[in-house]
CSV table of C-alpha atoms in Angstrom, one decimal:
chain,number,residue,atom,x,y,z
C,1,UNK,CA,180.5,6.3,73.4
C,2,UNK,CA,181.7,6.3,69.8
C,3,UNK,CA,182.4,10.1,69.9
C,4,UNK,CA,184.0,9.8,73.4
C,5,UNK,CA,186.3,7.0,72.1
C,6,UNK,CA,187.3,9.0,69.1
C,7,UNK,CA,187.9,12.1,71.3
C,8,UNK,CA,190.3,10.0,73.5
C,9,UNK,CA,192.1,8.7,70.5
C,10,UNK,CA,192.5,12.3,69.1
C,11,UNK,CA,194.0,13.5,72.4
C,12,UNK,CA,196.4,10.5,72.6
C,13,UNK,CA,197.5,11.1,69.0
C,14,UNK,CA,198.2,14.8,69.7
C,15,UNK,CA,200.3,13.8,72.7
C,16,UNK,CA,202.3,11.4,70.6
C,17,UNK,CA,203.2,14.2,68.1
C,18,UNK,CA,203.7,17.1,70.5
C,19,UNK,CA,205.1,15.4,73.6
C,20,UNK,CA,206.8,12.2,72.5
C,21,UNK,CA,209.4,13.8,70.2
C,22,UNK,CA,211.5,15.9,72.6
C,23,UNK,CA,214.5,17.6,71.3
C,24,UNK,CA,217.4,15.3,72.0
C,25,UNK,CA,220.2,16.3,74.3
C,26,UNK,CA,222.6,13.6,73.3
C,27,UNK,CA,222.2,12.9,69.6
C,28,UNK,CA,221.4,14.3,66.2
C,29,UNK,CA,218.3,14.1,64.0
C,30,UNK,CA,220.6,13.7,61.0
C,31,UNK,CA,222.3,10.6,59.5
C,32,UNK,CA,225.4,9.3,61.3
C,33,UNK,CA,228.8,9.1,59.7
C,34,UNK,CA,229.2,5.8,58.0
C,35,UNK,CA,231.4,3.1,59.6
C,36,UNK,CA,235.0,3.5,58.6
C,37,UNK,CA,234.8,7.3,58.1
C,38,UNK,CA,237.9,9.2,59.3
C,39,UNK,CA,237.8,11.1,62.5
C,40,UNK,CA,240.5,13.6,62.1
C,41,UNK,CA,239.6,17.2,62.7
C,42,UNK,CA,239.5,18.0,58.9
C,43,UNK,CA,237.2,15.2,58.0
C,44,UNK,CA,233.4,15.4,57.7
C,45,UNK,CA,232.4,13.3,60.7
C,46,UNK,CA,233.3,15.9,63.3
C,47,UNK,CA,231.1,18.4,61.5
C,48,UNK,CA,228.0,16.3,61.5
C,49,UNK,CA,226.9,17.1,65.1
C,50,UNK,CA,226.9,20.0,67.5
C,51,UNK,CA,230.0,20.0,69.7
C,52,UNK,CA,228.0,19.0,72.8
C,53,UNK,CA,226.8,15.9,71.0
C,54,UNK,CA,230.2,14.5,70.1
C,55,UNK,CA,231.7,11.7,72.0
C,56,UNK,CA,228.4,9.9,72.4
C,57,UNK,CA,228.7,6.1,72.3
C,58,UNK,CA,227.9,4.5,69.0
C,59,UNK,CA,225.0,2.4,70.4
C,60,UNK,CA,223.2,5.2,72.1
C,61,UNK,CA,223.7,7.5,69.1
C,62,UNK,CA,222.2,5.0,66.8
C,63,UNK,CA,219.1,4.3,68.9
C,64,UNK,CA,218.4,7.9,69.7
C,65,UNK,CA,219.1,9.1,66.1
C,66,UNK,CA,216.4,6.8,64.7
C,67,UNK,CA,213.8,8.5,66.9
C,68,UNK,CA,214.9,12.0,66.3
C,69,UNK,CA,215.0,12.1,62.5
C,70,UNK,CA,212.4,14.2,60.8
C,71,UNK,CA,210.9,11.1,59.2
C,72,UNK,CA,209.5,10.0,62.5
C,73,UNK,CA,207.8,13.3,63.2
C,74,UNK,CA,206.5,13.3,59.6
C,75,UNK,CA,205.0,9.8,60.0
C,76,UNK,CA,203.3,10.8,63.3
C,77,UNK,CA,201.9,13.9,61.8
C,78,UNK,CA,200.4,12.0,58.8
C,79,UNK,CA,199.0,9.4,61.2
C,80,UNK,CA,197.4,12.1,63.4
C,81,UNK,CA,195.9,13.8,60.3
C,82,UNK,CA,194.5,10.4,59.2
C,83,UNK,CA,193.1,9.6,62.6
C,84,UNK,CA,191.4,13.0,62.9
C,85,UNK,CA,189.8,12.5,59.5
C,86,UNK,CA,188.5,9.0,60.6
C,87,UNK,CA,187.2,10.5,63.8
C,88,UNK,CA,185.3,13.3,62.2
C,89,UNK,CA,183.9,10.9,59.5
C,90,UNK,CA,182.7,8.6,62.4
C,91,UNK,CA,181.1,11.5,64.2
C,92,UNK,CA,179.1,12.5,61.1
C,93,UNK,CA,178.1,8.9,60.4
C,94,UNK,CA,176.9,8.5,63.9
C,95,UNK,CA,174.7,11.6,64.0
C,96,UNK,CA,173.4,11.0,60.4
C,97,UNK,CA,172.5,7.4,61.4
C,98,UNK,CA,170.6,8.7,64.5
C,99,UNK,CA,168.6,11.1,62.3
C,100,UNK,CA,167.8,8.2,60.0
C,101,UNK,CA,166.5,6.1,62.9
C,102,UNK,CA,164.3,8.9,64.3
C,103,UNK,CA,163.0,9.6,60.8
C,104,UNK,CA,162.1,5.9,60.3
C,105,UNK,CA,160.3,5.8,63.6
C,106,UNK,CA,158.2,8.8,62.6
C,107,UNK,CA,157.0,7.0,59.5
C,108,UNK,CA,156.2,3.9,61.6
C,109,UNK,CA,152.4,3.0,61.6
C,110,UNK,CA,152.5,3.0,65.4
C,111,UNK,CA,152.8,6.8,65.4
C,112,UNK,CA,149.5,7.1,63.6
C,113,UNK,CA,147.7,4.9,66.2
C,114,UNK,CA,149.3,6.1,69.4
C,115,UNK,CA,149.5,9.8,70.1
C,116,UNK,CA,151.7,9.4,73.2
C,117,UNK,CA,154.2,7.4,71.2
C,118,UNK,CA,154.1,10.0,68.4
C,119,UNK,CA,155.0,12.7,70.9
C,120,UNK,CA,157.9,10.7,72.2
C,121,UNK,CA,159.3,10.0,68.7
C,122,UNK,CA,158.8,13.5,67.6
C,123,UNK,CA,160.8,14.8,70.6
C,124,UNK,CA,163.5,12.2,69.8
C,125,UNK,CA,163.6,13.2,66.2
C,126,UNK,CA,164.0,16.9,67.1
C,127,UNK,CA,166.8,16.0,69.5
C,128,UNK,CA,168.6,13.9,66.9
C,129,UNK,CA,168.4,16.7,64.3
C,130,UNK,CA,169.7,19.2,66.8
C,131,UNK,CA,172.6,16.9,67.7
C,132,UNK,CA,173.4,16.4,64.0
C,133,UNK,CA,173.5,20.2,63.5
C,134,UNK,CA,175.8,20.8,66.4
C,135,UNK,CA,177.9,17.8,65.3
C,136,UNK,CA,178.3,19.3,61.9
C,137,UNK,CA,179.4,22.6,63.4
C,138,UNK,CA,182.0,20.7,65.6
C,139,UNK,CA,183.4,18.8,62.6
C,140,UNK,CA,183.7,22.0,60.5
C,141,UNK,CA,185.5,23.6,63.4
C,142,UNK,CA,187.9,20.7,63.8
C,143,UNK,CA,188.5,20.6,60.0
C,144,UNK,CA,189.4,24.3,60.1
C,145,UNK,CA,191.5,24.5,63.3
C,146,UNK,CA,193.1,21.0,63.4
C,147,UNK,CA,193.1,19.0,60.2
C,148,UNK,CA,194.0,21.9,57.9
C,149,UNK,CA,196.9,23.1,60.1
C,150,UNK,CA,198.1,19.5,60.2
C,151,UNK,CA,198.2,19.4,56.4
C,152,UNK,CA,200.1,22.6,56.3
C,153,UNK,CA,202.6,21.3,58.8
C,154,UNK,CA,203.0,18.2,56.8
C,155,UNK,CA,203.8,20.2,53.6
C,156,UNK,CA,207.1,21.4,55.2
C,157,UNK,CA,208.6,17.9,55.3
C,158,UNK,CA,209.4,17.5,51.5
C,159,UNK,CA,211.6,20.5,51.6
C,160,UNK,CA,213.1,19.5,54.9
C,161,UNK,CA,213.9,16.0,53.6
C,162,UNK,CA,215.4,17.4,50.4
C,163,UNK,CA,217.8,19.6,52.5
C,164,UNK,CA,218.9,16.5,54.4
C,165,UNK,CA,219.3,14.6,51.2
C,166,UNK,CA,221.4,17.3,49.6
C,167,UNK,CA,223.6,17.5,52.6
C,168,UNK,CA,224.1,13.8,52.5
C,169,UNK,CA,225.0,13.9,48.8
C,170,UNK,CA,227.5,16.6,49.4
C,171,UNK,CA,228.9,14.7,52.4
C,172,UNK,CA,229.5,11.6,50.2
C,173,UNK,CA,231.4,13.7,47.6
C,174,UNK,CA,233.3,15.4,50.5
C,175,UNK,CA,234.4,12.0,51.8
C,176,UNK,CA,235.4,10.8,48.4
C,177,UNK,CA,237.6,13.8,47.7
C,178,UNK,CA,239.0,13.8,51.3
C,179,UNK,CA,240.1,10.2,50.8
C,180,UNK,CA,241.7,11.2,47.6
C,181,UNK,CA,243.7,13.9,49.3
C,182,UNK,CA,244.8,11.6,52.1
C,183,UNK,CA,245.9,9.0,49.5
C,184,UNK,CA,248.2,11.5,47.9
C,185,UNK,CA,249.5,12.8,51.2
C,186,UNK,CA,250.6,9.3,52.1
C,187,UNK,CA,252.6,8.8,48.9
C,188,UNK,CA,256.1,10.0,48.2
C,189,UNK,CA,256.3,13.8,47.7
C,190,UNK,CA,257.6,13.8,44.2
C,191,UNK,CA,256.9,16.3,41.5
C,192,UNK,CA,254.0,14.5,39.9
C,193,UNK,CA,252.7,13.5,43.3
C,194,UNK,CA,252.7,17.0,44.6
C,195,UNK,CA,250.9,18.2,41.5
C,196,UNK,CA,248.2,15.6,42.0
C,197,UNK,CA,248.0,16.5,45.7
C,198,UNK,CA,247.6,20.1,44.9
C,199,UNK,CA,244.9,19.4,42.3
C,200,UNK,CA,243.0,17.1,44.8
C,201,UNK,CA,243.1,19.8,47.5
C,202,UNK,CA,241.7,22.3,45.0
C,203,UNK,CA,238.9,19.9,44.1
C,204,UNK,CA,238.2,19.4,47.8
C,205,UNK,CA,238.0,23.1,48.8
C,206,UNK,CA,234.7,24.1,47.2
C,207,UNK,CA,233.0,20.8,48.1
C,208,UNK,CA,234.1,21.2,51.7
C,209,UNK,CA,232.8,24.8,51.8
C,210,UNK,CA,229.5,23.7,50.2
C,211,UNK,CA,229.1,20.8,52.7
C,212,UNK,CA,229.9,23.0,55.7
C,213,UNK,CA,227.4,25.6,54.6
C,214,UNK,CA,224.6,23.0,54.2
C,215,UNK,CA,225.6,21.2,57.4
C,216,UNK,CA,225.7,24.3,59.4
C,217,UNK,CA,222.3,25.4,58.2
C,218,UNK,CA,220.8,22.1,59.3
C,219,UNK,CA,222.7,22.2,62.7
C,220,UNK,CA,221.3,25.6,63.4
C,221,UNK,CA,217.7,25.3,62.0
C,222,UNK,CA,216.7,21.7,62.7
C,223,UNK,CA,216.7,22.2,66.5
C,224,UNK,CA,214.6,25.3,66.0
C,225,UNK,CA,212.2,23.3,63.8
C,226,UNK,CA,211.8,20.6,66.5
C,227,UNK,CA,211.4,23.1,69.4
C,228,UNK,CA,208.7,25.0,67.5
C,229,UNK,CA,206.4,22.1,67.0
C,230,UNK,CA,204.7,22.5,70.4
C,231,UNK,CA,204.0,26.1,69.7
C,232,UNK,CA,202.5,25.2,66.4
C,233,UNK,CA,200.3,22.3,67.6
C,234,UNK,CA,199.2,23.8,71.0
C,235,UNK,CA,196.5,26.1,69.4
C,236,UNK,CA,195.1,23.2,67.4
C,237,UNK,CA,195.0,21.0,70.5
C,238,UNK,CA,193.2,23.7,72.5
C,239,UNK,CA,190.7,24.2,69.6
C,240,UNK,CA,190.0,20.5,69.6
C,241,UNK,CA,189.3,20.6,73.3
C,242,UNK,CA,187.0,23.6,73.0
C,243,UNK,CA,185.1,22.1,70.2
C,244,UNK,CA,184.5,18.9,72.2
C,245,UNK,CA,183.5,20.8,75.3
C,246,UNK,CA,181.0,23.0,73.4
C,247,UNK,CA,179.6,19.9,71.7
C,248,UNK,CA,179.1,17.8,74.8
C,249,UNK,CA,177.7,20.8,76.7
C,250,UNK,CA,175.1,21.2,74.0
C,251,UNK,CA,174.4,17.4,74.1
C,252,UNK,CA,173.8,17.6,77.8
C,253,UNK,CA,171.2,20.3,77.2
C,254,UNK,CA,169.6,18.5,74.3
C,255,UNK,CA,169.2,15.2,76.0
C,256,UNK,CA,168.2,16.9,79.3
C,257,UNK,CA,165.3,18.5,77.4
C,258,UNK,CA,164.4,15.2,75.7
C,259,UNK,CA,164.3,13.4,79.1
C,260,UNK,CA,162.0,16.1,80.4
C,261,UNK,CA,159.7,15.8,77.4
C,262,UNK,CA,159.4,12.1,77.7
C,263,UNK,CA,158.3,12.6,81.3
C,264,UNK,CA,158.6,8.9,82.3
C,265,UNK,CA,160.9,7.9,85.1
C,266,UNK,CA,163.9,5.8,83.9
C,267,UNK,CA,163.7,2.1,84.5
C,268,UNK,CA,166.6,0.1,85.7
C,269,UNK,CA,167.9,-2.5,83.3
C,270,UNK,CA,166.4,-5.3,85.4
C,271,UNK,CA,162.9,-3.7,85.5
C,272,UNK,CA,163.1,-2.9,81.7
C,273,UNK,CA,164.0,-6.5,80.9
C,274,UNK,CA,161.3,-7.8,83.1
C,275,UNK,CA,158.7,-5.5,81.5
C,276,UNK,CA,159.8,-6.4,78.0
C,277,UNK,CA,159.7,-10.1,78.8
C,278,UNK,CA,156.2,-9.8,80.2
C,279,UNK,CA,154.9,-8.1,77.1
C,280,UNK,CA,156.8,-10.5,74.8
C,281,UNK,CA,155.1,-13.4,76.8
C,282,UNK,CA,151.7,-11.8,76.1
C,283,UNK,CA,152.5,-11.7,72.3
C,284,UNK,CA,153.7,-15.3,72.3
C,285,UNK,CA,150.4,-16.3,74.0
C,286,UNK,CA,148.5,-15.3,70.9
C,287,UNK,CA,147.4,-18.2,68.8
C,288,UNK,CA,148.7,-16.6,65.6
C,289,UNK,CA,152.3,-16.6,66.9
C,290,UNK,CA,152.1,-19.9,68.8
C,291,UNK,CA,154.4,-22.8,68.0
C,292,UNK,CA,153.2,-25.1,65.2
C-alpha cells in the first residue's frame, strides 16, 4: 500500500507539471506594465505582449499572468523532484524493513524448534530479499530516468529568470527615458528646450533598441519553452510507468511463489481472529500467566 500510494502521488505530481500549465491564449508569462504606464504606440507597454494578447481586460490579465509565469512551473518542478525523492526513499525503507523483519524471524528460537515454521520463515525471507533487490533496481531506474532529468530541467530556470529580470530592468530604464522625452515634448519648443529634447531622444534610442531586442527574444522563445515541456517530461513519465509495471509484475510472481510454498489455504479475517483468540485463551489458562 505504501508503494502504491507513492506511485499515485508521483503520477498526480507529473500531471500537475505537464498538464496543468497550458500555454495561455489570452495572457503573457511576463510581468505586466505597471499602473500608470503610457499606452501610446511608441511606449513600452504595447511591446510587452504578442499582438493577439493585447486588449485583454486588466483583471483577467492579472489572474492568468500569475499562473503562467516561469516561477510557477519552476516551483512545480522542484516540488515534483522532492516528491519523487521522498517516494523512492520510502520504497527503499519499506523493502529494507521487510528484510529486517524476515531476518529477525529467522533468528527466532521458534525456528530451531519447529521445522515447519522454519520452512515458512525461510521462504518469507527469500521473498523479501528478492523484493528488496527488484525494488533497488526500480529506484535506480527512477533516479536515472526521472529524478535526474527533473534536476536538469530545473537548472534552466536561473538563466530564464535572469533573462526576464534583465528585460524588466531595461524596461524601467526605457520608461524613465520615455517620460523624459515626453516631458520635453510638452514644453515650449525654444532653443534650449529643443536641445534637451534632442539629447533625451538620443539617450532613449539605444535603450529602446536594447529593450525591444530583449523583449522580442522572450516573446518568441518563452512560448517555445512552455510548449516543449510536455515533450521533455513525457519520456520520464513513461519510464516511471514502465518501472512500476515491471516491479509489480515481479512482486506478483514473488508472492505467488511464496503462497505456493506456504501451502496453507488462506483464512478469512474472522477465522484467523477466532483461531488466534482460541490459542491466546489457552495461553492465558496457564497458571504462570494467570491473574494475580
